[in-house]
PDB file of C-alpha atoms in Angstrom:
ATOM      1  CA  MET A 806       0.000   0.000   0.000  1.00  0.00           C
ATOM      2  CA  ALA A 807       1.314   3.432  -0.901  1.00  0.00           C
ATOM      3  CA  GLU A 808       2.235   5.921   1.787  1.00  0.00           C
ATOM      4  CA  SER A 809      -0.604   8.350   2.552  1.00  0.00           C
ATOM      5  CA  LYS A 810       1.483  11.309   1.355  1.00  0.00           C
ATOM      6  CA  ILE A 811       2.084   9.562  -1.964  1.00  0.00           C
ATOM      7  CA  SER A 812      -1.623   8.733  -2.286  1.00  0.00           C
ATOM      8  CA  GLN A 813      -2.606  12.341  -1.626  1.00  0.00           C
ATOM      9  CA  CYS A 814      -0.093  13.564  -4.188  1.00  0.00           C
ATOM     10  CA  SER A 815      -1.282  11.025  -6.764  1.00  0.00           C
ATOM     11  CA  LYS A 816      -4.894  12.146  -6.260  1.00  0.00           C
ATOM     12  CA  LEU A 817      -3.930  15.783  -6.852  1.00  0.00           C
ATOM     13  CA  MET A 818      -2.185  14.800 -10.084  1.00  0.00           C
ATOM     14  CA  ALA A 819      -5.183  12.752 -11.237  1.00  0.00           C
ATOM     15  CA  GLU A 820      -7.573  15.625 -10.475  1.00  0.00           C
ATOM     16  CA  ARG A 821      -5.539  17.821 -12.813  1.00  0.00           C
ATOM     17  CA  GLY A 822      -5.105  15.102 -15.406  1.00  0.00           C
ATOM     18  CA  TRP A 823      -1.324  15.341 -15.055  1.00  0.00           C
ATOM     19  CA  THR A 824       1.278  12.604 -15.446  1.00  0.00           C
ATOM     20  CA  VAL A 825       4.612  12.036 -13.724  1.00  0.00           C
ATOM     21  CA  ALA A 826       7.937  10.389 -14.588  1.00  0.00           C
ATOM     22  CA  PHE A 827      10.933   9.671 -12.370  1.00  0.00           C
ATOM     23  CA  ALA A 828      14.703   9.324 -12.706  1.00  0.00           C
ATOM     24  CA  GLU A 829      16.182   8.132  -9.447  1.00  0.00           C
ATOM     25  CA  SER A 830      19.705   7.503  -8.336  1.00  0.00           C
ATOM     26  CA  ALA A 831      20.012   6.998  -4.570  1.00  0.00           C
ATOM     27  CA  THR A 832      16.379   5.935  -4.161  1.00  0.00           C
ATOM     28  CA  ALA A 833      16.750   3.431  -7.035  1.00  0.00           C
ATOM     29  CA  GLY A 834      13.096   3.505  -8.090  1.00  0.00           C
ATOM     30  CA  TRP A 835      11.482   3.474  -4.636  1.00  0.00           C
ATOM     31  CA  LEU A 836       9.672   6.775  -5.273  1.00  0.00           C
ATOM     32  CA  CYS A 837       8.302   5.550  -8.607  1.00  0.00           C
ATOM     33  CA  SER A 838       7.228   2.234  -7.095  1.00  0.00           C
ATOM     34  CA  GLU A 839       5.265   4.041  -4.379  1.00  0.00           C
ATOM     35  CA  PHE A 840       3.267   5.854  -7.080  1.00  0.00           C
ATOM     36  CA  ALA A 841       2.626   2.489  -8.752  1.00  0.00           C
ATOM     37  CA  LEU A 842       0.808   1.402  -5.575  1.00  0.00           C
ATOM     38  CA  THR A 843      -1.771   4.218  -5.670  1.00  0.00           C
ATOM     39  CA  GLU A 844      -5.312   3.858  -6.992  1.00  0.00           C
ATOM     40  CA  GLU A 845      -4.546   6.513  -9.620  1.00  0.00           C
ATOM     41  CA  SER A 846      -1.335   4.884 -10.857  1.00  0.00           C
ATOM     42  CA  GLY A 847      -2.775   4.077 -14.281  1.00  0.00           C
ATOM     43  CA  LYS A 848      -3.781   7.695 -14.750  1.00  0.00           C
ATOM     44  CA  VAL A 849      -0.706   9.483 -13.424  1.00  0.00           C
ATOM     45  CA  LEU A 850       2.397   7.276 -13.644  1.00  0.00           C
ATOM     46  CA  LYS A 851       4.274   7.305 -16.951  1.00  0.00           C
ATOM     47  CA  GLY A 852       7.370   5.456 -15.764  1.00  0.00           C
ATOM     48  CA  GLY A 853      10.778   5.767 -14.272  1.00  0.00           C
ATOM     49  CA  LEU A 854      14.469   5.051 -14.570  1.00  0.00           C
ATOM     50  CA  ALA A 855      16.914   3.943 -11.919  1.00  0.00           C
ATOM     51  CA  CYS A 856      20.166   5.679 -12.841  1.00  0.00           C
ATOM     52  CA  TYR A 857      22.298   4.734  -9.878  1.00  0.00           C
ATOM     53  CA  ASP A 858      25.599   4.847 -11.734  1.00  0.00           C
ATOM     54  CA  ALA A 859      26.868   8.240 -12.907  1.00  0.00           C
ATOM     55  CA  ASP A 860      27.533   6.850 -16.402  1.00  0.00           C
ATOM     56  CA  LEU A 861      23.788   6.259 -16.849  1.00  0.00           C
ATOM     57  CA  LYS A 862      23.088   9.857 -15.934  1.00  0.00           C
ATOM     58  CA  VAL A 863      25.366  10.873 -18.790  1.00  0.00           C
ATOM     59  CA  GLN A 864      24.281   8.231 -21.318  1.00  0.00           C
ATOM     60  CA  LEU A 865      20.521   8.123 -20.738  1.00  0.00           C
ATOM     61  CA  LEU A 866      19.703  11.526 -19.289  1.00  0.00           C
ATOM     62  CA  LYS A 867      22.333  13.521 -21.173  1.00  0.00           C
ATOM     63  CA  VAL A 868      23.768  15.073 -18.022  1.00  0.00           C
ATOM     64  CA  PRO A 869      26.992  16.789 -19.119  1.00  0.00           C
ATOM     65  CA  GLN A 870      30.050  14.964 -17.749  1.00  0.00           C
ATOM     66  CA  GLU A 871      31.466  18.374 -16.859  1.00  0.00           C
ATOM     67  CA  LEU A 872      28.625  18.905 -14.355  1.00  0.00           C
ATOM     68  CA  ILE A 873      29.361  15.584 -12.688  1.00  0.00           C
ATOM     69  CA  ASP A 874      33.093  16.325 -12.610  1.00  0.00           C
ATOM     70  CA  LYS A 875      32.566  19.801 -11.156  1.00  0.00           C
ATOM     71  CA  TYR A 876      29.726  19.163  -8.684  1.00  0.00           C
ATOM     72  CA  THR A 877      29.771  15.338  -8.176  1.00  0.00           C
ATOM     73  CA  PRO A 878      26.992  12.913  -9.170  1.00  0.00           C
ATOM     74  CA  GLU A 879      25.236  13.694  -5.872  1.00  0.00           C
ATOM     75  CA  SER A 880      24.477  17.401  -6.237  1.00  0.00           C
ATOM     76  CA  MET A 881      21.580  19.714  -6.999  1.00  0.00           C
ATOM     77  CA  GLU A 882      23.204  20.731 -10.276  1.00  0.00           C
ATOM     78  CA  VAL A 883      23.234  17.124 -11.494  1.00  0.00           C
ATOM     79  CA  THR A 884      19.755  16.420 -10.107  1.00  0.00           C
ATOM     80  CA  ARG A 885      18.419  19.437 -12.033  1.00  0.00           C
ATOM     81  CA  ALA A 886      20.112  18.335 -15.255  1.00  0.00           C
ATOM     82  CA  MET A 887      18.621  14.863 -14.799  1.00  0.00           C
ATOM     83  CA  ALA A 888      15.100  16.355 -14.749  1.00  0.00           C
ATOM     84  CA  TYR A 889      15.652  18.221 -17.992  1.00  0.00           C
ATOM     85  CA  GLY A 890      17.077  15.062 -19.568  1.00  0.00           C
ATOM     86  CA  LEU A 891      14.159  12.994 -18.306  1.00  0.00           C
ATOM     87  CA  ARG A 892      11.700  15.418 -19.893  1.00  0.00           C
ATOM     88  CA  GLY A 893      13.113  14.438 -23.297  1.00  0.00           C
ATOM     89  CA  LEU A 894      12.932  10.694 -22.588  1.00  0.00           C
ATOM     90  CA  ILE A 895       9.544  10.228 -20.946  1.00  0.00           C
ATOM     91  CA  PRO A 896       7.002  12.870 -21.908  1.00  0.00           C
ATOM     92  CA  SER A 897       4.998  13.843 -18.820  1.00  0.00           C
ATOM     93  CA  ASP A 898       3.652  16.904 -17.039  1.00  0.00           C
ATOM     94  CA  ILE A 899       5.947  16.384 -14.058  1.00  0.00           C
ATOM     95  CA  GLN A 900       9.509  15.108 -13.972  1.00  0.00           C
ATOM     96  CA  VAL A 901      11.029  14.188 -10.604  1.00  0.00           C
ATOM     97  CA  THR A 902      14.666  13.312 -10.040  1.00  0.00           C
ATOM     98  CA  VAL A 903      16.615  12.218  -6.962  1.00  0.00           C
ATOM     99  CA  THR A 904      20.294  11.901  -6.087  1.00  0.00           C
ATOM    100  CA  GLY A 905      22.072  11.707  -2.777  1.00  0.00           C
ATOM    101  CA  LEU A 906      24.182   9.835  -0.312  1.00  0.00           C
ATOM    102  CA  THR A 907      22.537   6.952   1.526  1.00  0.00           C
ATOM    103  CA  THR A 908      25.758   5.112   2.424  1.00  0.00           C
ATOM    104  CA  PRO A 909      29.452   5.975   2.847  1.00  0.00           C
ATOM    105  CA  GLY A 910      31.817   5.808  -0.098  1.00  0.00           C
ATOM    106  CA  GLY A 911      30.434   8.480  -2.397  1.00  0.00           C
ATOM    107  CA  SER A 912      31.180  12.171  -2.551  1.00  0.00           C
ATOM    108  CA  GLU A 913      30.474  12.848   1.123  1.00  0.00           C
ATOM    109  CA  THR A 914      32.280  15.712   2.857  1.00  0.00           C
ATOM    110  CA  PRO A 915      31.714  17.467   6.184  1.00  0.00           C
ATOM    111  CA  GLU A 916      29.456  19.890   4.263  1.00  0.00           C
ATOM    112  CA  LYS A 917      27.687  17.028   2.440  1.00  0.00           C
ATOM    113  CA  PRO A 918      27.494  14.086   4.854  1.00  0.00           C
ATOM    114  CA  VAL A 919      25.869  10.718   4.293  1.00  0.00           C
ATOM    115  CA  GLY A 920      22.134  11.380   4.434  1.00  0.00           C
ATOM    116  CA  THR A 921      22.295  14.411   2.134  1.00  0.00           C
ATOM    117  CA  MET A 922      19.572  14.039  -0.473  1.00  0.00           C
ATOM    118  CA  PHE A 923      18.626  16.155  -3.481  1.00  0.00           C
ATOM    119  CA  VAL A 924      15.176  16.179  -5.104  1.00  0.00           C
ATOM    120  CA  PHE A 925      14.323  18.249  -8.162  1.00  0.00           C
ATOM    121  CA  ALA A 926      10.947  18.497  -9.891  1.00  0.00           C
ATOM    122  CA  LEU A 927       9.803  20.123 -13.084  1.00  0.00           C
ATOM    123  CA  ILE A 928       6.073  20.700 -12.725  1.00  0.00           C
ATOM    124  CA  LYS A 929       4.723  21.906 -16.069  1.00  0.00           C
ATOM    125  CA  ALA A 930       8.238  23.388 -16.530  1.00  0.00           C
ATOM    126  CA  LYS A 931       8.147  25.158 -13.108  1.00  0.00           C
ATOM    127  CA  GLU A 932      11.121  24.232 -10.938  1.00  0.00           C
ATOM    128  CA  ALA A 933      10.824  23.025  -7.337  1.00  0.00           C
ATOM    129  CA  SER A 934      13.563  21.352  -5.302  1.00  0.00           C
ATOM    130  CA  PHE A 935      15.134  20.658  -1.950  1.00  0.00           C
ATOM    131  CA  ARG A 936      18.408  19.581  -0.385  1.00  0.00           C
ATOM    132  CA  LYS A 937      17.944  17.896   2.981  1.00  0.00           C
ATOM    133  CA  VAL A 938      20.132  15.924   5.329  1.00  0.00           C
ATOM    134  CA  PHE A 939      18.403  12.883   6.808  1.00  0.00           C
ATOM    135  CA  THR A 940      19.719  10.490   9.433  1.00  0.00           C
ATOM    136  CA  GLY A 941      19.366   6.772   9.913  1.00  0.00           C
ATOM    137  CA  THR A 942      20.060   3.633   7.944  1.00  0.00           C
ATOM    138  CA  CYS A 943      20.127   3.578   4.157  1.00  0.00           C
ATOM    139  CA  GLU A 944      16.509   2.408   4.132  1.00  0.00           C
ATOM    140  CA  GLU A 945      15.435   5.102   6.602  1.00  0.00           C
ATOM    141  CA  ILE A 946      17.139   7.823   4.553  1.00  0.00           C
ATOM    142  CA  ILE A 947      15.396   6.628   1.390  1.00  0.00           C
ATOM    143  CA  HIS A 948      12.031   6.432   3.156  1.00  0.00           C
ATOM    144  CA  GLN A 949      12.420   9.982   4.496  1.00  0.00           C
ATOM    145  CA  THR A 950      13.388  11.202   1.022  1.00  0.00           C
ATOM    146  CA  VAL A 951      10.328   9.600  -0.574  1.00  0.00           C
ATOM    147  CA  GLU A 952       8.064  11.220   2.022  1.00  0.00           C
ATOM    148  CA  ALA A 953       9.721  14.623   1.614  1.00  0.00           C
ATOM    149  CA  ALA A 954       9.445  14.400  -2.188  1.00  0.00           C
ATOM    150  CA  ALA A 955       5.718  13.671  -1.874  1.00  0.00           C
ATOM    151  CA  GLU A 956       5.366  16.673   0.448  1.00  0.00           C
ATOM    152  CA  LEU A 957       7.169  18.920  -2.027  1.00  0.00           C
ATOM    153  CA  LEU A 958       4.951  17.803  -4.904  1.00  0.00           C
ATOM    154  CA  THR A 959       1.775  18.061  -2.847  1.00  0.00           C
ATOM    155  CA  LEU A 960       2.632  21.611  -1.789  1.00  0.00           C
ATOM    156  CA  GLU A 961       3.215  22.572  -5.403  1.00  0.00           C
ATOM    157  CA  LEU A 962       0.054  20.847  -6.681  1.00  0.00           C
ATOM    158  CA  ASP A 963      -2.428  21.746  -3.951  1.00  0.00           C
ATOM    159  CA  PRO A 964      -4.825  24.359  -5.365  1.00  0.00           C
ATOM    160  CA  SER A 965      -5.500  25.726  -1.865  1.00  0.00           C
ATOM    161  CA  ASN A 966      -1.948  27.067  -1.664  1.00  0.00           C
ATOM    162  CA  ASP A 967      -1.500  30.706  -2.634  1.00  0.00           C
ATOM    163  CA  ARG A 968       1.102  30.155  -5.349  1.00  0.00           C
TER     164      ARG A 968
END
């Protein structure tokens, strides 16, 4: 069963007749799979890619290697470029991308510790994003990221918000 935040977000998309696509690195498809569990999945979910390896970001999503070299694969700059690349691969109203550090051994630094996650969304070409540092196990970090991504999308989609 999908998380309640995901279900609420999916309903808002369905009410608008909008579709969503995902390109996920650190979450490896978890966010997309949560949307597949909603009642509206057939109406809203276009698909997703798990691009865990940086080479896939370059090959599939056309992220410039220079961005990865300059900012690392786990950065907002790369996450943003992934969304624009995804838009060309899977036509949808919303493109959501995720990168981050769920375990040691990546590009972590004191300023970007394990638990740092980046989410970027293009919502009808409007940009929305966050960088957050979560704590816990790999699974807990991913779960928190999925919930926070659903919150971001819901805030952007909710017609009661003054935006």
